[in-house]
Amino acid sequence: NHPLNVASSGGSNIRLLGRDNGSVDEATILFQHFDGSTSHGQIQGSSTGLSFWGGSTEAMRIDSAGNVGIGETSPNMELTLVNANNTEANPIAGFYTNNKSAGVIVDYKGIRAADVTADGSTALDANQDIRIDAKGTGIIRLGAYANSDVNIANGNLVIGTAGKGIDFSAQSSPA
């Protein structure tokens, strides 16, 4: 028993030819136990996109429009992440600095400072700030889109709808 070696010479392409299953043309690279009893994953290409499987579950898909779905088999935007477990213990995504000493986590409740490193091995500083910056004269809006309950614009905090709320302005006074 020898591993399969695939090579190309003279600049030719290496191709994996699949089959027409009646609805789409597809080709699959299957990873399984030597006796065929256990599926360890697969990469499947078809006219509708490319999918990656872990075991017997599709984990990621790149559709024919270039949309990527992780945990989603029909992504409808450039990147769709879906976490089937809606608990804080199972965040949807984490974004960390290159040394993993700080980060931001997105979970089903919102966005928060990361409390552990990406691999979960080390607790991070419990006193991290989260910063939201608008560009130029942009407005930071908190609440429903277009009818935000809290707006921060030009350094002023406005609470209420459509600017009809209370305007809080900070002024310094001489010592």
Coordinates of C-alpha atoms in Angstrom, one line a residue:
N1 CA 0.0 0.0 0.0
H2 CA 1.5 3.3 -1.1
P3 CA 0.0 6.8 -0.9
L4 CA -1.3 8.3 -4.1
N5 CA 1.1 10.7 -5.7
V6 CA -0.3 13.1 -8.3
A7 CA 2.2 15.1 -10.4
S8 CA 2.1 17.3 -13.4
S9 CA 4.8 18.1 -15.9
G10 CA 5.3 20.6 -18.6
G11 CA 2.9 23.2 -17.0
S12 CA -0.2 21.1 -17.5
N13 CA -3.0 21.3 -15.0
I14 CA -3.9 18.6 -12.6
R15 CA -7.6 17.9 -12.7
L16 CA -10.0 16.0 -10.5
L17 CA -12.9 14.9 -12.7
G18 CA -16.3 14.4 -11.0
R19 CA -19.6 13.3 -12.1
D20 CA -23.0 14.7 -13.1
N21 CA -25.4 13.7 -10.3
G22 CA -28.4 14.8 -12.3
S23 CA -28.7 18.3 -11.0
V24 CA -25.1 19.7 -10.7
D25 CA -21.7 18.7 -11.9
E26 CA -19.5 18.0 -8.9
A27 CA -16.1 16.6 -7.8
T28 CA -15.2 15.5 -4.3
I29 CA -12.0 14.8 -2.4
L30 CA -13.0 12.5 0.4
F31 CA -11.0 11.8 3.5
Q32 CA -12.0 8.7 5.3
H33 CA -10.8 5.7 7.3
F34 CA -8.9 3.2 5.2
D35 CA -11.8 0.7 5.4
G36 CA -14.3 3.4 4.4
S37 CA -16.1 3.1 7.8
T38 CA -15.6 6.7 9.0
S39 CA -15.7 10.0 7.1
H40 CA -13.1 12.5 8.3
G41 CA -14.2 15.2 5.9
Q42 CA -14.3 16.3 2.3
I43 CA -13.8 19.1 -0.1
Q44 CA -16.5 19.2 -2.7
G45 CA -16.5 21.4 -5.8
S46 CA -19.6 22.0 -8.0
S47 CA -21.1 24.5 -10.3
T48 CA -22.7 26.1 -7.3
G49 CA -19.5 26.6 -5.3
L50 CA -16.9 24.9 -3.1
S51 CA -17.7 23.3 0.3
F52 CA -15.5 22.0 3.1
W53 CA -16.7 19.3 5.5
G54 CA -15.5 18.2 8.9
G55 CA -16.6 14.6 9.4
S56 CA -20.1 14.4 8.0
T57 CA -21.0 18.1 8.6
E58 CA -20.5 20.9 6.1
A59 CA -18.5 23.5 8.0
M60 CA -17.8 26.2 5.3
R61 CA -19.0 27.1 1.8
I62 CA -17.8 29.5 -0.8
D63 CA -20.6 30.0 -3.3
S64 CA -20.4 30.8 -7.0
A65 CA -20.8 34.5 -6.2
G66 CA -17.8 34.4 -3.8
N67 CA -19.9 34.7 -0.6
V68 CA -18.3 32.7 2.3
G69 CA -20.5 30.9 4.9
I70 CA -19.0 29.4 8.0
G71 CA -21.7 27.4 9.7
E72 CA -24.0 28.5 6.9
T73 CA -24.7 26.6 3.7
S74 CA -26.4 29.4 1.9
P75 CA -24.5 32.6 2.6
N76 CA -26.2 35.7 1.3
M77 CA -23.4 38.2 1.9
E78 CA -19.6 38.3 1.6
L79 CA -19.1 36.7 5.0
T80 CA -21.7 34.9 7.1
L81 CA -20.8 33.3 10.4
V82 CA -23.4 31.2 12.2
N83 CA -22.9 29.7 15.6
A84 CA -25.5 27.0 16.4
N85 CA -24.9 27.3 20.2
N86 CA -26.3 30.6 21.5
T87 CA -24.4 30.9 24.7
E88 CA -21.7 33.3 25.9
A89 CA -19.4 30.3 26.3
N90 CA -19.5 29.8 22.6
P91 CA -18.7 33.1 20.8
I92 CA -19.3 33.5 17.1
A93 CA -16.0 35.2 16.3
G94 CA -12.9 36.6 18.0
F95 CA -10.5 39.2 16.7
Y96 CA -7.1 39.4 18.5
T97 CA -3.9 41.4 18.4
N98 CA -1.0 39.5 16.8
N99 CA 0.4 38.5 20.3
K100 CA -3.1 37.6 21.5
S101 CA -2.8 39.9 24.5
A102 CA -6.1 41.8 23.7
G103 CA -9.1 41.2 21.5
V104 CA -12.8 41.6 20.9
I105 CA -15.3 38.9 20.9
V106 CA -18.7 38.8 19.1
D107 CA -21.3 36.6 20.7
Y108 CA -25.0 36.3 20.6
K109 CA -25.4 39.2 23.1
G110 CA -23.1 41.7 21.3
I111 CA -19.5 42.8 21.2
R112 CA -17.2 42.7 24.2
A113 CA -13.6 42.8 25.2
A114 CA -12.0 39.3 25.0
D115 CA -11.6 37.7 28.5
V116 CA -9.3 34.9 27.4
T117 CA -6.8 34.3 24.6
A118 CA -7.9 32.8 21.3
D119 CA -7.1 29.3 22.4
G120 CA -8.7 29.8 25.8
S121 CA -5.5 29.1 27.7
T122 CA -4.8 32.4 29.4
A123 CA -7.1 35.0 31.1
L124 CA -6.7 38.5 29.7
D125 CA -6.9 41.8 31.6
A126 CA -10.4 42.2 33.0
N127 CA -10.2 46.0 32.7
Q128 CA -10.1 46.4 28.9
D129 CA -11.8 49.4 27.1
I130 CA -13.8 49.1 24.0
R131 CA -13.5 52.0 21.6
I132 CA -15.9 53.0 18.9
D133 CA -14.7 55.8 16.6
A134 CA -16.6 57.6 13.9
K135 CA -14.6 59.1 11.0
G136 CA -14.8 62.9 10.3
T137 CA -18.3 64.2 11.2
G138 CA -19.7 60.6 11.4
I139 CA -22.2 59.9 14.1
I140 CA -22.0 57.0 16.6
R141 CA -25.6 55.6 16.8
L142 CA -26.8 53.2 19.5
G143 CA -30.3 51.8 19.0
A144 CA -32.5 51.0 16.0
Y145 CA -31.0 52.0 12.7
A146 CA -32.1 55.5 11.6
N147 CA -34.1 56.0 14.8
S148 CA -31.3 55.7 17.3
D149 CA -32.1 56.3 20.9
V150 CA -28.6 57.5 21.7
N151 CA -26.4 59.5 19.3
I152 CA -23.0 60.9 19.8
A153 CA -22.1 63.6 17.2
N154 CA -19.4 66.3 17.3
G155 CA -18.7 65.5 20.9
N156 CA -22.3 65.9 22.0
L157 CA -24.4 63.2 23.5
V158 CA -28.1 63.3 22.6
I159 CA -30.6 60.9 24.2
G160 CA -34.0 60.6 22.6
T161 CA -35.4 60.2 19.0
A162 CA -34.4 62.3 16.1
G163 CA -32.5 64.9 18.2
K164 CA -35.5 65.8 20.2
G165 CA -34.1 64.4 23.4
I166 CA -31.8 65.8 26.1
D167 CA -28.5 67.3 24.9
F168 CA -25.7 66.7 27.3
S169 CA -22.7 69.0 26.7
A170 CA -19.6 69.0 28.8
Q171 CA -17.8 72.2 29.5
S172 CA -14.7 72.9 31.5
S173 CA -14.8 75.5 34.2
P174 CA -11.8 77.5 35.5
A175 CA -10.2 76.1 38.6

